[in-house]
Coordinates of C-alpha atoms in Angstrom, one line a residue:
X26 CA 0.0 0.0 0.0
X27 CA 1.2 3.5 -0.8
X28 CA 2.4 5.4 2.2
X29 CA 1.8 9.1 2.3
X30 CA 4.4 11.3 3.9
X31 CA 4.0 15.0 4.2
X32 CA 6.6 17.0 5.9
X33 CA 5.8 20.7 5.6
X34 CA 8.8 23.0 6.3
X35 CA 7.9 26.3 4.6
X36 CA 8.7 29.6 6.4
X37 CA 6.4 30.0 9.3
X38 CA 3.9 32.8 9.8
X39 CA 5.1 35.7 11.9
X40 CA 5.6 34.7 15.5
X41 CA 4.9 31.0 14.9
X42 CA 7.8 28.5 15.3
X43 CA 9.1 26.6 12.3
X44 CA 7.5 23.2 12.6
X45 CA 8.1 20.1 10.5
X46 CA 4.9 18.1 10.4
X47 CA 4.2 14.5 9.6
X48 CA 0.6 13.6 10.2
X49 CA 0.0 10.5 12.2
X50 CA -1.6 7.4 10.4
X51 CA -2.0 9.5 7.3
X52 CA -2.1 6.6 4.8
X53 CA -4.7 4.8 7.0
X54 CA -6.9 7.8 7.4
X55 CA -6.9 8.3 3.6
X56 CA -7.6 4.6 3.0
X57 CA -10.5 4.4 5.3
X58 CA -12.1 7.7 4.4
X59 CA -11.5 7.7 0.6
X60 CA -14.5 5.3 -0.3
X61 CA -16.9 8.1 0.6
X62 CA -14.9 10.9 -1.0
X63 CA -13.2 9.8 -4.2
X64 CA -14.9 9.5 -7.5
X65 CA -17.5 11.5 -9.3
X66 CA -20.6 13.0 -7.8
X67 CA -21.8 16.1 -5.9
X68 CA -19.8 18.0 -3.3
X69 CA -18.5 15.8 -0.5
X70 CA -17.9 17.6 2.8
X71 CA -15.1 16.6 5.1
X72 CA -15.1 18.0 8.6
X73 CA -11.6 18.0 10.2
X74 CA -12.6 18.8 13.7
X75 CA -9.0 19.3 14.8
X76 CA -7.4 20.6 11.7
X77 CA -4.1 21.5 13.3
X78 CA -1.4 22.1 10.7
X79 CA -3.6 20.7 8.0
X80 CA -1.8 17.5 7.0
X81 CA -4.7 15.2 7.0
X82 CA -6.9 17.9 5.5
X83 CA -4.5 18.4 2.6
X84 CA -4.4 14.7 1.7
X85 CA -8.2 14.3 1.8
X86 CA -8.7 17.4 -0.4
X87 CA -6.3 16.0 -2.9
X88 CA -8.5 12.9 -3.3
X89 CA -11.0 14.6 -5.6
X90 CA -12.1 18.0 -6.8
X91 CA -15.5 17.4 -5.3
X92 CA -14.1 17.3 -1.7
X93 CA -14.8 20.4 0.3
X94 CA -13.4 20.9 3.8
X95 CA -14.6 22.5 7.0
X96 CA -11.7 22.7 9.5
X97 CA -12.0 23.5 13.2
X98 CA -9.3 24.2 15.7
X99 CA -9.1 25.8 19.1
X100 CA -5.6 27.2 18.5
X101 CA -5.3 30.4 16.5
X102 CA -1.7 29.7 15.6
X103 CA -2.6 26.3 14.1
X104 CA -5.4 28.0 12.1
X105 CA -2.8 30.4 10.6
X106 CA -0.7 27.5 9.5
X107 CA -3.6 25.5 8.1
X108 CA -4.9 28.5 6.2
X109 CA -1.6 29.0 4.4
X110 CA -1.1 25.3 3.8
X111 CA -4.6 24.8 2.3
X112 CA -4.8 28.1 0.4
X113 CA -4.2 26.4 -3.0
X114 CA -7.7 24.8 -2.6
X115 CA -9.4 28.2 -2.7
X116 CA -13.1 28.3 -1.8
X117 CA -13.2 24.5 -1.2
X118 CA -11.8 25.2 2.3
X119 CA -13.4 26.9 5.2
X120 CA -11.6 27.1 8.6
X121 CA -13.1 28.2 11.9
X122 CA -11.6 28.8 15.3
X123 CA -13.8 26.6 17.5
X124 CA -13.8 23.8 20.0
X125 CA -15.1 20.6 18.5
X126 CA -17.5 20.3 21.5
X127 CA -19.5 23.0 19.5
X128 CA -19.4 21.0 16.3
X129 CA -23.1 20.9 15.7
X130 CA -23.5 24.7 16.1
X131 CA -20.5 25.4 13.8
X132 CA -21.9 23.1 11.1
X133 CA -25.3 24.9 11.3
X134 CA -23.6 28.3 11.0
X135 CA -21.7 27.2 8.0
X136 CA -24.7 25.6 6.3
X137 CA -23.1 22.1 6.1
X138 CA -26.0 19.7 6.0
X139 CA -24.6 16.2 6.0
X140 CA -20.9 15.4 6.0
X141 CA -19.3 12.6 4.0
X142 CA -16.4 12.2 6.4
X143 CA -15.5 13.5 9.9
X144 CA -12.1 13.3 11.4
X145 CA -11.1 13.8 15.1
X146 CA -7.4 13.8 15.6
X147 CA -7.1 14.0 19.3
X148 CA -4.2 15.0 21.6
X149 CA -1.6 17.7 21.4
X150 CA -0.1 19.0 18.1
X151 CA 3.5 19.3 17.2
X152 CA 3.0 23.1 17.1
X153 CA 2.0 23.1 20.7
X154 CA 4.5 20.6 22.0
X155 CA 7.5 22.2 20.3
X156 CA 6.9 25.7 21.5
X157 CA 8.3 26.1 25.0
X158 CA 6.1 29.2 25.5
X159 CA 3.0 27.1 25.4
X160 CA 4.1 25.1 28.5
X161 CA 3.1 21.6 27.2
X162 CA 6.5 20.0 27.5
X163 CA 8.5 19.1 30.6
X164 CA 11.7 18.9 28.6
X165 CA 11.9 22.7 28.0
X166 CA 11.7 25.7 30.3
X167 CA 8.3 27.3 29.9
X168 CA 5.3 28.8 31.8
X169 CA 2.7 26.7 33.5
X170 CA 0.2 27.3 30.7
X171 CA -0.9 24.2 28.6
X172 CA -3.9 25.9 27.1
X173 CA -4.8 24.6 23.6
X174 CA -6.7 27.8 22.8
X175 CA -8.1 31.0 24.3
X176 CA -11.4 29.2 25.1
X177 CA -9.6 27.5 28.0
X178 CA -10.4 29.8 30.9
X179 CA -7.5 28.8 33.2
X180 CA -3.8 28.0 32.7
X181 CA -2.1 25.0 34.3
X182 CA -0.7 27.4 37.0
X183 CA -4.2 28.6 37.7
X184 CA -5.6 25.1 37.9
X185 CA -2.8 23.9 40.3
X186 CA -3.4 26.9 42.6
X187 CA -7.2 26.4 42.7
X188 CA -7.2 22.6 43.4
X189 CA -6.9 21.1 46.8
X190 CA -4.3 18.4 47.3
X191 CA -7.0 15.8 47.3
X192 CA -8.5 17.1 44.1
X193 CA -5.1 17.2 42.4
X194 CA -4.5 13.6 43.5
X195 CA -7.8 12.6 41.9
X196 CA -7.0 14.3 38.6
X197 CA -3.5 12.8 38.4
X198 CA -5.0 9.4 39.2
X199 CA -8.0 9.6 36.9
X200 CA -6.5 11.5 34.0
X201 CA -2.9 10.3 34.2
X202 CA -3.5 6.8 35.5
X203 CA -0.5 7.4 37.7
X204 CA -0.1 5.0 40.7
X205 CA 2.0 7.6 42.5
X206 CA -0.7 10.3 42.3
X207 CA -0.8 10.8 46.1
X208 CA 2.9 11.4 46.4
X209 CA 3.0 13.7 43.4
X210 CA 0.0 15.8 44.6
X211 CA 1.6 16.1 48.0
X212 CA 4.9 17.3 46.5
X213 CA 3.2 19.8 44.2
X214 CA 1.1 21.2 47.1
X215 CA 4.1 21.7 49.3
X216 CA 6.0 23.6 46.6
X217 CA 3.0 25.7 45.8
X218 CA 2.5 26.6 49.4
X219 CA 6.1 27.9 49.4
X220 CA 5.6 29.8 46.1
X221 CA 8.4 27.8 44.4
X222 CA 6.5 26.4 41.4
X223 CA 6.6 28.7 38.4
X224 CA 7.7 26.7 35.3
X225 CA 7.4 23.4 33.5
X226 CA 10.9 22.3 34.4
X227 CA 10.3 23.1 38.1
X228 CA 7.0 21.1 38.0
X229 CA 8.7 18.2 36.3
X230 CA 11.5 18.2 38.9
X231 CA 9.0 18.2 41.7
X232 CA 7.1 15.2 40.1
X233 CA 10.4 13.3 39.5
X234 CA 11.4 13.9 43.1
X235 CA 8.1 12.6 44.4
X236 CA 8.3 9.1 42.9
X237 CA 10.8 6.2 43.0
X238 CA 13.4 6.1 40.2
X239 CA 12.1 4.5 37.0
X240 CA 13.6 1.2 36.0
X241 CA 13.5 -0.5 32.5
X242 CA 10.9 -3.2 32.1
X243 CA 12.6 -6.6 31.9
X244 CA 12.7 -7.8 28.3
X245 CA 11.8 -4.3 27.0
X246 CA 14.0 -2.5 24.5
X247 CA 12.4 0.9 25.1
X248 CA 13.5 3.3 27.9
X249 CA 11.1 3.9 30.7
X250 CA 8.8 6.9 30.3
X251 CA 9.8 10.1 32.1
X252 CA 8.2 10.2 35.6
X253 CA 6.4 13.5 34.7
X254 CA 4.7 12.2 31.6
X255 CA 1.4 11.0 33.1
X256 CA 1.0 13.9 35.5
X257 CA 1.6 16.4 32.7
X258 CA -1.0 14.6 30.6
X259 CA -3.5 14.7 33.5
X260 CA -3.0 18.4 34.2
X261 CA -3.3 19.2 30.5
X262 CA -6.5 17.3 30.2
X263 CA -8.0 19.1 33.2
X264 CA -6.9 22.5 31.8
X265 CA -8.5 22.0 28.4
X266 CA -11.5 19.9 29.4
X267 CA -10.5 17.4 26.8
X268 CA -12.5 14.4 27.8
X269 CA -15.7 16.4 28.4
X270 CA -15.2 18.0 24.9
X271 CA -14.8 14.5 23.3
X272 CA -17.9 13.1 25.0
X273 CA -19.9 16.1 23.7
X274 CA -18.4 16.0 20.2
X275 CA -18.9 12.3 19.4
X276 CA -22.7 12.3 19.2
X277 CA -22.7 15.6 17.3
X278 CA -20.2 14.1 14.8
X279 CA -22.3 11.0 14.3
X280 CA -25.5 13.1 13.9
X281 CA -23.8 15.3 11.2
X282 CA -22.9 12.3 9.0
X283 CA -25.0 11.5 6.0
X284 CA -25.9 7.8 5.4
X285 CA -22.7 6.0 4.2
X286 CA -20.5 8.7 5.7
X287 CA -17.6 7.7 7.8
X288 CA -16.2 9.0 11.1
X289 CA -12.6 8.4 12.1
X290 CA -11.0 9.2 15.5
X291 CA -7.3 9.0 16.4
X292 CA -6.6 8.7 20.1
X293 CA -3.3 8.9 21.8
X294 CA -4.0 7.5 25.3
X295 CA -6.4 5.0 26.8
X296 CA -8.8 7.5 28.2
X297 CA -9.6 8.9 24.8
X298 CA -9.6 5.6 23.1
X299 CA -11.9 4.0 25.7
X300 CA -14.5 6.7 25.2
X301 CA -14.4 6.4 21.4
X302 CA -14.6 2.6 21.6
X303 CA -17.5 2.6 24.1
X304 CA -19.5 5.2 22.1
X305 CA -19.2 3.3 18.9
X306 CA -20.0 0.0 20.5
X307 CA -23.2 1.5 21.9
X308 CA -24.2 3.0 18.6
X309 CA -23.6 -0.3 16.8
X310 CA -26.3 -2.0 19.0
X311 CA -30.0 -2.1 18.6
X312 CA -30.6 -2.3 22.4
X313 CA -28.6 -0.7 25.1
X314 CA -30.8 -1.7 28.1
X315 CA -29.1 -3.3 31.1
X316 CA -28.7 -7.1 30.5
X317 CA -30.9 -8.0 33.4
X318 CA -34.0 -6.5 31.7
X319 CA -35.9 -9.3 29.9
X320 CA -37.5 -6.9 27.4
X321 CA -36.0 -3.9 25.6
X322 CA -37.3 -0.6 26.9
X323 CA -34.8 1.8 25.5
X324 CA -36.0 1.7 21.8
X325 CA -32.4 2.4 20.7
X326 CA -31.7 1.6 17.1
X327 CA -28.1 1.1 15.9
X328 CA -26.8 3.9 13.8
X329 CA -23.3 2.8 12.8
X330 CA -21.3 -0.1 11.5
X331 CA -17.9 -0.4 13.1
X332 CA -15.3 -0.9 10.3
X333 CA -12.2 -1.3 12.5
X334 CA -12.9 -4.2 15.0
X335 CA -9.5 -3.6 16.4
X336 CA -7.9 -0.1 16.3
X337 CA -5.5 0.6 13.5
X338 CA -2.0 1.3 14.9
X339 CA 1.1 2.8 13.2
X340 CA 3.6 0.5 11.6
X341 CA 7.1 0.0 12.9
X342 CA 8.4 2.1 10.0
X343 CA 6.1 5.0 10.9
X344 CA 7.0 4.9 14.6
X345 CA 10.7 4.9 13.6
X346 CA 10.2 7.9 11.3
X347 CA 7.8 9.7 13.7
X348 CA 8.1 8.6 17.3
X349 CA 5.1 10.7 18.4
X350 CA 2.9 8.2 16.4
X351 CA 3.8 5.3 18.7
X352 CA 0.7 5.4 20.9
X353 CA -1.9 6.4 18.2
X354 CA -5.0 4.3 17.6
X355 CA -7.5 4.9 14.8
X356 CA -11.1 3.7 14.9
X357 CA -13.5 4.1 12.0
X358 CA -17.3 3.7 11.8
X359 CA -19.8 4.1 8.9
X360 CA -23.2 5.8 9.4
X361 CA -26.1 3.5 8.5

């Protein structure tokens, strides 16, 4: 199968870092969405609900002249990149600064009545990770920010200061699935009380000092993850309301698909993937009543056919070329 590789390294817009970009699972996204986009026929709308730097959008627009795109993103810097990248497609492209939790309202405002394909590429973009000023990475000195867009009302620093130690422990445990959540929350709370926590590097240092040293897993060739990885993920999810937005977006995306249209979601951690999997499993059933009920009372009718019984994962070659793809999982369903 042909493998698409797009690495975009044109001069950046003013004030935006220069970011090479290789979209994750690009060949697989194109393969699964192309049946409802390629070929002759009327306009086929693609909704890229997290357009980012526009890599997936560009490949899908290249499939056919009849493909039109509505791209959404929370991040105004990402929108500036995407607009420049997709400018060659002219009026076939519309881009809006919006959170995908408001997908239904945006579609209504844009007059898009029935999408042929909808893509949700979840997680953090390269643009955000690679800019220390955004505060997403524990590997570079930066502010405690982590906001994906201006619609996030509080920065990471604000959230940490507002939470009690117990609330912080719950967030790190639930959103980071970190078994040392209690120790980490205690360490952060102590430093905050002394006014000593001001940057990403300081936060990572506190987290690392709160847990036992990492050791390689026996038989594993990969190095252990940094001790701050899970806690940073948890704080970022809390700052941006990511899981609540995903739960709100999934039924809106499904409702926006025309019959035969396809929805694809790329998740990067188990919390996202579990929600996508459970949502699709529910929508692929005629009855969702509790199993102890002898007769169906819900009246639910299945709305999708799941096309990927197991999630599509990146190949070894892709992970080698793009390490950030290693945890990606793609699930695809077709509207009945």
